[in-house]
Amino acid sequence: MRIVGGEWRGRRLIGPKAEGIRPTSDRLREALFNVLAHAYDDAAEEAVVLDLFAGTGALGFEALSRGAARALFVDEGRQAGLLIREGIAALGCAARARLIPRDATRLGPALDQPATLVFCDPPYGKNLAPAALTAAASGGWLAPGALVLVEEAAAAGPVLPPGFSELERRGYGETAVTFARFAG
C-alpha cells in the first residue's frame, strides 16, 4: 500500500498483518481522489477529514497528502490503532492527525472541529454506515454541507440515513461508493 498522490506520493503505508482490516486499494483511492479533485472542486484541499472505520488510515492519509488541513481517524480495533499511529509517526503528521479509538457507531460528542469531508468504509454487508453517519451527525462531528463518501459492497442497499442527500453512486467492481451531502 502506498500514497498515490500529493506531497507524500509513493510513500508506503504499513498494511494489516491479519484478517479483519480491508484497506481501500491504491487504485480505488486514486479514482476517488480524482473524482474529488475534478467533480467536487478539490474537496480534500484544506478539508477537515473524518475517516470512519479507518482501518489502516489510507483514506485519511491520502487526504492529508493532498492538502487536507486535519484528519480524524476513528477505529476501535487494536490493530487499526497501531497501524494509524505508525502511519502518523512515519509521515510526521502528528500536528494534523488524531486517532480516536472508539466505535464509529457510538461516537458521542465531537472531540475536534466538525468535518467537511467524511470517508465511511465499514465492514461490508453489516449495514453499519447509517448508524455511524447518524452518530457523527448527532454528535456534532459534521459541518453543514460536509461531503460524505460511503464505501460498501456493490450489492448493498441504501447506505444513507435521513439528513444526507445522495449526489451520485459510482461502481468500482464489487465495490460501490456513494457520494452525499450532509444537510446539517
Tab-separated table of N, CA and C in Angstrom, residues 14-158:
chain	number	residue	atom	x	y	z
A	14	ILE	N	1.975	1.004	6.113
A	14	ILE	CA	2.046	-0.361	6.630
A	14	ILE	C	0.663	-0.981	6.528
A	15	GLY	N	0.602	-2.160	5.920
A	15	GLY	CA	-0.671	-2.851	5.748
A	15	GLY	C	-0.965	-3.776	6.916
A	16	PRO	N	-2.201	-4.261	6.983
A	16	PRO	CA	-2.590	-5.157	8.079
A	16	PRO	C	-1.895	-6.510	7.960
A	17	LYS	N	-1.626	-7.104	9.118
A	17	LYS	CA	-0.968	-8.402	9.141
A	17	LYS	C	-1.966	-9.543	9.327
A	18	ALA	N	-3.196	-9.204	9.679
A	18	ALA	CA	-4.201	-10.230	9.936
A	18	ALA	C	-5.499	-9.869	9.223
A	19	GLU	N	-6.393	-10.845	9.136
A	19	GLU	CA	-7.717	-10.620	8.554
A	19	GLU	C	-8.481	-9.602	9.403
A	20	GLY	N	-9.492	-9.013	8.828
A	20	GLY	CA	-10.338	-8.106	9.594
A	20	GLY	C	-10.223	-6.656	9.166
A	21	ILE	N	-9.109	-6.283	8.560
A	21	ILE	CA	-8.972	-4.921	8.040
A	21	ILE	C	-8.848	-5.036	6.529
A	22	ARG	N	-9.741	-4.342	5.825
A	22	ARG	CA	-9.785	-4.369	4.367
A	22	ARG	C	-9.452	-2.967	3.869
A	23	PRO	N	-8.171	-2.681	3.611
A	23	PRO	CA	-7.828	-1.326	3.172
A	23	PRO	C	-8.374	-1.026	1.776
A	24	THR	N	-8.722	0.234	1.565
A	24	THR	CA	-9.136	0.679	0.236
A	24	THR	C	-7.904	0.584	-0.667
A	25	SER	N	-8.047	-0.082	-1.792
A	25	SER	CA	-6.910	-0.312	-2.687
A	25	SER	C	-6.341	0.995	-3.223
A	26	ASP	N	-5.077	0.941	-3.631
A	26	ASP	CA	-4.427	2.113	-4.226
A	26	ASP	C	-5.236	2.615	-5.427
A	27	ARG	N	-5.684	1.695	-6.271
A	27	ARG	CA	-6.432	2.069	-7.472
A	27	ARG	C	-7.731	2.778	-7.145
A	28	LEU	N	-8.464	2.238	-6.175
A	28	LEU	CA	-9.732	2.854	-5.807
A	28	LEU	C	-9.498	4.219	-5.160
A	29	ARG	N	-8.488	4.332	-4.294
A	29	ARG	CA	-8.178	5.644	-3.696
A	29	ARG	C	-7.841	6.659	-4.777
A	30	GLU	N	-7.036	6.248	-5.750
A	30	GLU	CA	-6.684	7.157	-6.838
A	30	GLU	C	-7.933	7.603	-7.600
A	31	ALA	N	-8.832	6.675	-7.877
A	31	ALA	CA	-10.069	7.017	-8.582
A	31	ALA	C	-10.924	7.979	-7.749
A	32	LEU	N	-11.070	7.697	-6.461
A	32	LEU	CA	-11.885	8.558	-5.598
A	32	LEU	C	-11.326	9.971	-5.509
A	33	PHE	N	-10.015	10.078	-5.350
A	33	PHE	CA	-9.424	11.412	-5.222
A	33	PHE	C	-9.430	12.160	-6.554
A	34	ASN	N	-9.409	11.445	-7.673
A	34	ASN	CA	-9.590	12.114	-8.970
A	34	ASN	C	-11.000	12.682	-9.073
A	35	VAL	N	-11.996	11.928	-8.618
A	35	VAL	CA	-13.379	12.430	-8.614
A	35	VAL	C	-13.474	13.652	-7.697
A	36	LEU	N	-12.900	13.552	-6.494
A	36	LEU	CA	-12.951	14.689	-5.558
A	36	LEU	C	-12.296	15.932	-6.158
A	37	ALA	N	-11.189	15.741	-6.860
A	37	ALA	CA	-10.463	16.880	-7.436
A	37	ALA	C	-11.229	17.514	-8.589
A	38	HIS	N	-11.849	16.692	-9.426
A	38	HIS	CA	-12.428	17.228	-10.657
A	38	HIS	C	-13.935	17.455	-10.605
A	39	ALA	N	-14.664	16.680	-9.834
A	39	ALA	CA	-16.123	16.834	-9.792
A	39	ALA	C	-16.601	17.584	-8.546
A	40	TYR	N	-15.742	17.681	-7.547
A	40	TYR	CA	-16.155	18.306	-6.286
A	40	TYR	C	-15.174	19.394	-5.834
A	41	ASP	N	-14.683	20.161	-6.780
A	41	ASP	CA	-13.848	21.339	-6.507
A	41	ASP	C	-12.698	21.058	-5.554
A	42	ASP	N	-11.980	19.968	-5.782
A	42	ASP	CA	-10.818	19.597	-4.968
A	42	ASP	C	-11.176	19.586	-3.481
A	43	ALA	N	-12.183	18.779	-3.145
A	43	ALA	CA	-12.756	18.746	-1.798
A	43	ALA	C	-11.762	18.401	-0.694
A	44	ALA	N	-10.651	17.763	-1.024
A	44	ALA	CA	-9.673	17.415	0.009
A	44	ALA	C	-8.835	18.616	0.443
A	45	GLU	N	-8.663	19.574	-0.434
A	45	GLU	CA	-7.833	20.758	-0.144
A	45	GLU	C	-8.393	21.527	1.048
A	46	GLU	N	-7.593	21.684	2.091
A	46	GLU	CA	-7.943	22.411	3.314
A	46	GLU	C	-9.096	21.784	4.103
A	47	ALA	N	-9.480	20.559	3.785
A	47	ALA	CA	-10.599	19.896	4.463
A	47	ALA	C	-10.223	19.442	5.869
A	48	VAL	N	-11.238	19.357	6.711
A	48	VAL	CA	-11.132	18.623	7.969
A	48	VAL	C	-11.779	17.279	7.656
A	49	VAL	N	-10.984	16.220	7.723
A	49	VAL	CA	-11.409	14.889	7.294
A	49	VAL	C	-11.772	14.039	8.494
A	50	LEU	N	-12.882	13.334	8.374
A	50	LEU	CA	-13.284	12.332	9.351
A	50	LEU	C	-13.251	10.996	8.635
A	51	ASP	N	-12.367	10.098	9.070
A	51	ASP	CA	-12.190	8.782	8.456
A	51	ASP	C	-12.787	7.747	9.407
A	52	LEU	N	-14.050	7.359	9.137
A	52	LEU	CA	-14.768	6.411	9.988
A	52	LEU	C	-14.445	4.981	9.570
A	53	PHE	N	-14.256	4.103	10.555
A	53	PHE	CA	-13.796	2.727	10.299
A	53	PHE	C	-12.465	2.821	9.551
A	54	ALA	N	-11.542	3.594	10.086
A	54	ALA	CA	-10.325	3.996	9.382
A	54	ALA	C	-9.399	2.847	8.987
A	55	GLY	N	-9.369	1.764	9.743
A	55	GLY	CA	-8.509	0.632	9.375
A	55	GLY	C	-7.045	1.023	9.359
A	56	THR	N	-6.448	1.090	8.180
A	56	THR	CA	-5.044	1.487	8.049
A	56	THR	C	-4.879	3.007	8.034
A	57	GLY	N	-5.989	3.715	7.835
A	57	GLY	CA	-5.930	5.171	7.720
A	57	GLY	C	-5.609	5.648	6.320
A	58	ALA	N	-5.607	4.740	5.352
A	58	ALA	CA	-5.184	5.087	3.992
A	58	ALA	C	-5.964	6.258	3.396
A	59	LEU	N	-7.280	6.296	3.593
A	59	LEU	CA	-8.065	7.401	3.020
A	59	LEU	C	-7.720	8.735	3.677
A	60	GLY	N	-7.616	8.747	4.990
A	60	GLY	CA	-7.262	9.973	5.695
A	60	GLY	C	-5.852	10.448	5.374
A	61	PHE	N	-4.899	9.507	5.310
A	61	PHE	CA	-3.522	9.878	4.970
A	61	PHE	C	-3.440	10.406	3.536
A	62	GLU	N	-4.197	9.787	2.632
A	62	GLU	CA	-4.229	10.264	1.238
A	62	GLU	C	-4.755	11.697	1.198
A	63	ALA	N	-5.804	11.983	1.979
A	63	ALA	CA	-6.356	13.337	2.021
A	63	ALA	C	-5.329	14.328	2.577
A	64	LEU	N	-4.622	13.950	3.643
A	64	LEU	CA	-3.581	14.830	4.195
A	64	LEU	C	-2.495	15.093	3.156
A	65	SER	N	-2.101	14.065	2.427
A	65	SER	CA	-1.079	14.217	1.392
A	65	SER	C	-1.515	15.190	0.312
A	66	ARG	N	-2.818	15.265	0.096
A	66	ARG	CA	-3.374	16.113	-0.959
A	66	ARG	C	-3.876	17.459	-0.442
A	67	GLY	N	-3.461	17.837	0.764
A	67	GLY	CA	-3.723	19.194	1.235
A	67	GLY	C	-4.789	19.360	2.293
A	68	ALA	N	-5.318	18.271	2.839
A	68	ALA	CA	-6.290	18.423	3.925
A	68	ALA	C	-5.606	19.083	5.122
A	69	ALA	N	-6.357	19.904	5.830
A	69	ALA	CA	-5.809	20.613	6.995
A	69	ALA	C	-5.657	19.687	8.195
A	70	ARG	N	-6.582	18.730	8.312
A	70	ARG	CA	-6.616	17.885	9.509
A	70	ARG	C	-7.324	16.581	9.176
A	71	ALA	N	-6.953	15.492	9.844
A	71	ALA	CA	-7.642	14.210	9.682
A	71	ALA	C	-7.879	13.586	11.043
A	72	LEU	N	-9.106	13.131	11.243
A	72	LEU	CA	-9.503	12.432	12.459
A	72	LEU	C	-9.791	10.991	12.066
A	73	PHE	N	-9.043	10.071	12.639
A	73	PHE	CA	-9.170	8.658	12.316
A	73	PHE	C	-9.947	7.965	13.425
A	74	VAL	N	-11.092	7.361	13.088
A	74	VAL	CA	-11.916	6.691	14.081
A	74	VAL	C	-11.921	5.194	13.794
A	75	ASP	N	-11.415	4.428	14.742
A	75	ASP	CA	-11.468	2.961	14.653
A	75	ASP	C	-11.209	2.408	16.037
A	76	GLU	N	-12.014	1.447	16.461
A	76	GLU	CA	-11.859	0.871	17.793
A	76	GLU	C	-10.925	-0.333	17.819
A	77	GLY	N	-10.515	-0.830	16.670
A	77	GLY	CA	-9.666	-2.020	16.608
A	77	GLY	C	-8.245	-1.748	17.073
A	78	ARG	N	-7.709	-2.700	17.810
A	78	ARG	CA	-6.330	-2.553	18.322
A	78	ARG	C	-5.309	-2.485	17.181
A	79	GLN	N	-5.436	-3.427	16.205
A	79	GLN	CA	-4.500	-3.428	15.081
A	79	GLN	C	-4.621	-2.137	14.276
A	80	ALA	N	-5.847	-1.668	14.056
A	80	ALA	CA	-6.050	-0.422	13.322
A	80	ALA	C	-5.376	0.733	14.048
A	81	GLY	N	-5.539	0.805	15.359
A	81	GLY	CA	-4.898	1.865	16.134
A	81	GLY	C	-3.381	1.857	15.979
A	82	LEU	N	-2.794	0.666	16.020
A	82	LEU	CA	-1.336	0.556	15.847
A	82	LEU	C	-0.920	1.016	14.448
A	83	LEU	N	-1.658	0.581	13.425
A	83	LEU	CA	-1.317	0.960	12.050
A	83	LEU	C	-1.431	2.472	11.840
A	84	ILE	N	-2.476	3.072	12.385
A	84	ILE	CA	-2.665	4.518	12.232
A	84	ILE	C	-1.586	5.277	12.988
A	85	ARG	N	-1.283	4.855	14.214
A	85	ARG	CA	-0.201	5.525	14.968
A	85	ARG	C	1.129	5.418	14.221
A	86	GLU	N	1.424	4.246	13.662
A	86	GLU	CA	2.664	4.074	12.890
A	86	GLU	C	2.657	4.973	11.654
A	87	GLY	N	1.508	5.092	10.994
A	87	GLY	CA	1.410	5.966	9.828
A	87	GLY	C	1.628	7.426	10.188
A	88	ILE	N	1.041	7.856	11.288
A	88	ILE	CA	1.223	9.241	11.743
A	88	ILE	C	2.695	9.513	12.028
A	89	ALA	N	3.344	8.588	12.702
A	89	ALA	CA	4.769	8.757	13.021
A	89	ALA	C	5.627	8.744	11.754
A	90	ALA	N	5.379	7.789	10.863
A	90	ALA	CA	6.192	7.659	9.649
A	90	ALA	C	6.048	8.871	8.728
A	91	LEU	N	4.859	9.447	8.678
A	91	LEU	CA	4.622	10.589	7.801
A	91	LEU	C	4.882	11.929	8.494
A	92	GLY	N	5.126	11.891	9.801
A	92	GLY	CA	5.427	13.114	10.541
A	92	GLY	C	4.278	14.105	10.551
A	93	CYS	N	3.060	13.594	10.716
A	93	CYS	CA	1.889	14.477	10.616
A	93	CYS	C	1.093	14.551	11.921
A	94	ALA	N	1.748	14.369	13.043
A	94	ALA	CA	1.049	14.363	14.338
A	94	ALA	C	0.296	15.664	14.612
A	95	ALA	N	0.768	16.774	14.094
A	95	ALA	CA	0.089	18.056	14.327
A	95	ALA	C	-1.215	18.167	13.534
A	96	ARG	N	-1.372	17.315	12.506
A	96	ARG	CA	-2.558	17.386	11.632
A	96	ARG	C	-3.424	16.140	11.693
A	97	ALA	N	-3.062	15.175	12.519
A	97	ALA	CA	-3.780	13.901	12.553
A	97	ALA	C	-4.076	13.491	13.987
A	98	ARG	N	-5.229	12.860	14.167
A	98	ARG	CA	-5.614	12.415	15.505
A	98	ARG	C	-6.345	11.084	15.405
A	99	LEU	N	-5.908	10.118	16.196
A	99	LEU	CA	-6.580	8.830	16.299
A	99	LEU	C	-7.616	8.914	17.413
A	100	ILE	N	-8.832	8.507	17.120
A	100	ILE	CA	-9.907	8.456	18.109
A	100	ILE	C	-10.340	7.003	18.199
A	101	PRO	N	-9.842	6.287	19.219
A	101	PRO	CA	-10.107	4.844	19.318
A	101	PRO	C	-11.487	4.551	19.920
A	102	ARG	N	-12.494	4.559	19.066
A	102	ARG	CA	-13.839	4.246	19.547
A	102	ARG	C	-14.682	3.671	18.419
A	103	ASP	N	-15.807	3.126	18.797
A	103	ASP	CA	-16.775	2.555	17.869
A	103	ASP	C	-17.389	3.696	17.052
A	104	ALA	N	-17.284	3.610	15.742
A	104	ALA	CA	-17.792	4.676	14.868
A	104	ALA	C	-19.307	4.809	14.930
A	105	THR	N	-20.001	3.786	15.413
A	105	THR	CA	-21.462	3.873	15.514
A	105	THR	C	-21.904	4.461	16.850
A	106	ARG	N	-20.940	4.714	17.737
A	106	ARG	CA	-21.228	5.304	19.057
A	106	ARG	C	-20.207	6.393	19.358
A	107	LEU	N	-20.191	7.430	18.564
A	107	LEU	CA	-19.158	8.460	18.657
A	107	LEU	C	-19.285	9.366	19.875
A	108	GLY	N	-20.498	9.692	20.279
A	108	GLY	CA	-20.673	10.660	21.351
A	108	GLY	C	-20.372	12.059	20.842
A	109	PRO	N	-20.222	13.023	21.751
A	109	PRO	CA	-19.965	14.411	21.341
A	109	PRO	C	-18.615	14.560	20.636
A	110	ALA	N	-18.566	15.474	19.691
A	110	ALA	CA	-17.354	15.713	18.899
A	110	ALA	C	-16.182	16.092	19.794
A	111	LEU	N	-15.007	15.586	19.443
A	111	LEU	CA	-13.770	15.872	20.170
A	111	LEU	C	-12.879	16.852	19.419
A	112	ASP	N	-13.319	17.315	18.275
A	112	ASP	CA	-12.476	18.160	17.434
A	112	ASP	C	-13.381	19.001	16.542
A	113	GLN	N	-12.774	19.687	15.571
A	113	GLN	CA	-13.521	20.502	14.620
A	113	GLN	C	-14.482	19.630	13.815
A	114	PRO	N	-15.633	20.181	13.393
A	114	PRO	CA	-16.526	19.413	12.522
A	114	PRO	C	-15.870	19.146	11.165
A	115	ALA	N	-16.122	17.977	10.637
A	115	ALA	CA	-15.508	17.546	9.376
A	115	ALA	C	-16.241	18.130	8.177
A	116	THR	N	-15.463	18.462	7.153
A	116	THR	CA	-16.025	18.920	5.888
A	116	THR	C	-15.973	17.828	4.822
A	117	LEU	N	-15.169	16.785	5.074
A	117	LEU	CA	-15.035	15.642	4.159
A	117	LEU	C	-15.013	14.383	5.013
A	118	VAL	N	-15.916	13.445	4.705
A	118	VAL	CA	-16.061	12.235	5.511
A	118	VAL	C	-15.894	11.006	4.637
A	119	PHE	N	-15.067	10.074	5.107
A	119	PHE	CA	-14.945	8.756	4.491
A	119	PHE	C	-15.538	7.756	5.467
A	120	CYS	N	-16.472	6.952	4.998
A	120	CYS	CA	-17.097	5.938	5.837
A	120	CYS	C	-16.941	4.608	5.103
A	121	ASP	N	-16.060	3.763	5.599
A	121	ASP	CA	-15.733	2.498	4.945
A	121	ASP	C	-15.880	1.352	5.942
A	122	PRO	N	-17.139	1.033	6.308
A	122	PRO	CA	-17.362	-0.016	7.303
A	122	PRO	C	-17.149	-1.406	6.719
A	123	PRO	N	-17.085	-2.412	7.582
A	123	PRO	CA	-17.067	-3.791	7.068
A	123	PRO	C	-18.296	-3.990	6.173
A	124	TYR	N	-18.076	-4.587	5.008
A	124	TYR	CA	-19.152	-4.764	4.034
A	124	TYR	C	-20.252	-5.672	4.571
A	125	GLY	N	-21.477	-5.357	4.159
A	125	GLY	CA	-22.612	-6.222	4.415
A	125	GLY	C	-23.171	-6.207	5.825
A	126	LYS	N	-22.771	-5.264	6.661
A	126	LYS	CA	-23.251	-5.221	8.042
A	126	LYS	C	-24.143	-4.020	8.333
A	127	ASN	N	-24.413	-3.212	7.304
A	127	ASN	CA	-25.297	-2.049	7.427
A	127	ASN	C	-24.866	-1.094	8.549
A	128	LEU	N	-23.568	-0.868	8.679
A	128	LEU	CA	-23.044	-0.005	9.735
A	128	LEU	C	-22.953	1.467	9.335
A	129	ALA	N	-22.922	1.763	8.046
A	129	ALA	CA	-22.770	3.151	7.606
A	129	ALA	C	-23.894	4.051	8.117
A	130	PRO	N	-25.166	3.662	8.000
A	130	PRO	CA	-26.217	4.566	8.508
A	130	PRO	C	-26.064	4.878	9.999
A	131	ALA	N	-25.713	3.880	10.797
A	131	ALA	CA	-25.543	4.108	12.243
A	131	ALA	C	-24.356	5.034	12.515
A	132	ALA	N	-23.255	4.845	11.800
A	132	ALA	CA	-22.070	5.686	12.007
A	132	ALA	C	-22.346	7.129	11.580
A	133	LEU	N	-22.997	7.312	10.443
A	133	LEU	CA	-23.289	8.670	9.974
A	133	LEU	C	-24.295	9.365	10.887
A	134	THR	N	-25.263	8.614	11.405
A	134	THR	CA	-26.215	9.184	12.360
A	134	THR	C	-25.497	9.614	13.631
A	135	ALA	N	-24.586	8.773	14.126
A	135	ALA	CA	-23.813	9.110	15.330
A	135	ALA	C	-22.950	10.345	15.086
A	136	ALA	N	-22.323	10.426	13.914
A	136	ALA	CA	-21.478	11.583	13.594
A	136	ALA	C	-22.313	12.858	13.525
A	137	ALA	N	-23.484	12.771	12.907
A	137	ALA	CA	-24.351	13.944	12.780
A	137	ALA	C	-24.874	14.391	14.140
A	138	SER	N	-25.361	13.459	14.931
A	138	SER	CA	-25.949	13.841	16.224
A	138	SER	C	-24.898	14.297	17.228
A	139	GLY	N	-23.647	13.870	17.062
A	139	GLY	CA	-22.584	14.277	17.968
A	139	GLY	C	-21.886	15.570	17.583
A	140	GLY	N	-22.278	16.177	16.472
A	140	GLY	CA	-21.646	17.429	16.052
A	140	GLY	C	-20.319	17.244	15.337
A	141	TRP	N	-20.080	16.059	14.807
A	141	TRP	CA	-18.821	15.761	14.118
A	141	TRP	C	-18.784	16.291	12.685
A	142	LEU	N	-19.950	16.670	12.135
A	142	LEU	CA	-20.039	17.046	10.724
A	142	LEU	C	-20.413	18.513	10.552
A	143	ALA	N	-19.705	19.188	9.665
A	143	ALA	CA	-20.052	20.565	9.312
A	143	ALA	C	-21.246	20.539	8.358
A	144	PRO	N	-22.120	21.539	8.415
A	144	PRO	CA	-23.201	21.608	7.434
A	144	PRO	C	-22.628	21.594	6.016
A	145	GLY	N	-23.208	20.788	5.147
A	145	GLY	CA	-22.737	20.689	3.771
A	145	GLY	C	-21.550	19.766	3.583
A	146	ALA	N	-21.138	19.051	4.625
A	146	ALA	CA	-19.992	18.145	4.504
A	146	ALA	C	-20.217	17.151	3.370
A	147	LEU	N	-19.160	16.882	2.625
A	147	LEU	CA	-19.192	15.874	1.566
A	147	LEU	C	-18.875	14.532	2.200
A	148	VAL	N	-19.693	13.527	1.912
A	148	VAL	CA	-19.580	12.213	2.535
A	148	VAL	C	-19.416	11.155	1.453
A	149	LEU	N	-18.432	10.271	1.618
A	149	LEU	CA	-18.249	9.139	0.719
A	149	LEU	C	-18.411	7.868	1.532
A	150	VAL	N	-19.325	7.005	1.106
A	150	VAL	CA	-19.560	5.735	1.784
A	150	VAL	C	-19.157	4.620	0.840
A	151	GLU	N	-18.210	3.792	1.278
A	151	GLU	CA	-17.759	2.645	0.501
A	151	GLU	C	-18.447	1.402	1.051
A	152	GLU	N	-19.064	0.630	0.152
A	152	GLU	CA	-19.806	-0.558	0.559
A	152	GLU	C	-19.804	-1.558	-0.590
A	153	ALA	N	-20.199	-2.785	-0.319
A	153	ALA	CA	-20.335	-3.784	-1.371
A	153	ALA	C	-21.352	-3.282	-2.393
A	154	ALA	N	-21.089	-3.545	-3.673
A	154	ALA	CA	-21.959	-3.054	-4.738
A	154	ALA	C	-23.396	-3.535	-4.571
A	155	ALA	N	-23.595	-4.699	-3.979
A	155	ALA	CA	-24.933	-5.261	-3.805
A	155	ALA	C	-25.676	-4.686	-2.602
A	156	ALA	N	-25.033	-3.841	-1.830
A	156	ALA	CA	-25.651	-3.295	-0.614
A	156	ALA	C	-26.833	-2.398	-0.962
A	157	GLY	N	-27.761	-2.333	-0.032
A	157	GLY	CA	-28.920	-1.454	-0.181
A	157	GLY	C	-28.543	-0.032	0.184
A	158	PRO	N	-29.535	0.772	0.570
A	158	PRO	CA	-29.283	2.170	0.926
A	158	PRO	C	-28.271	2.287	2.065
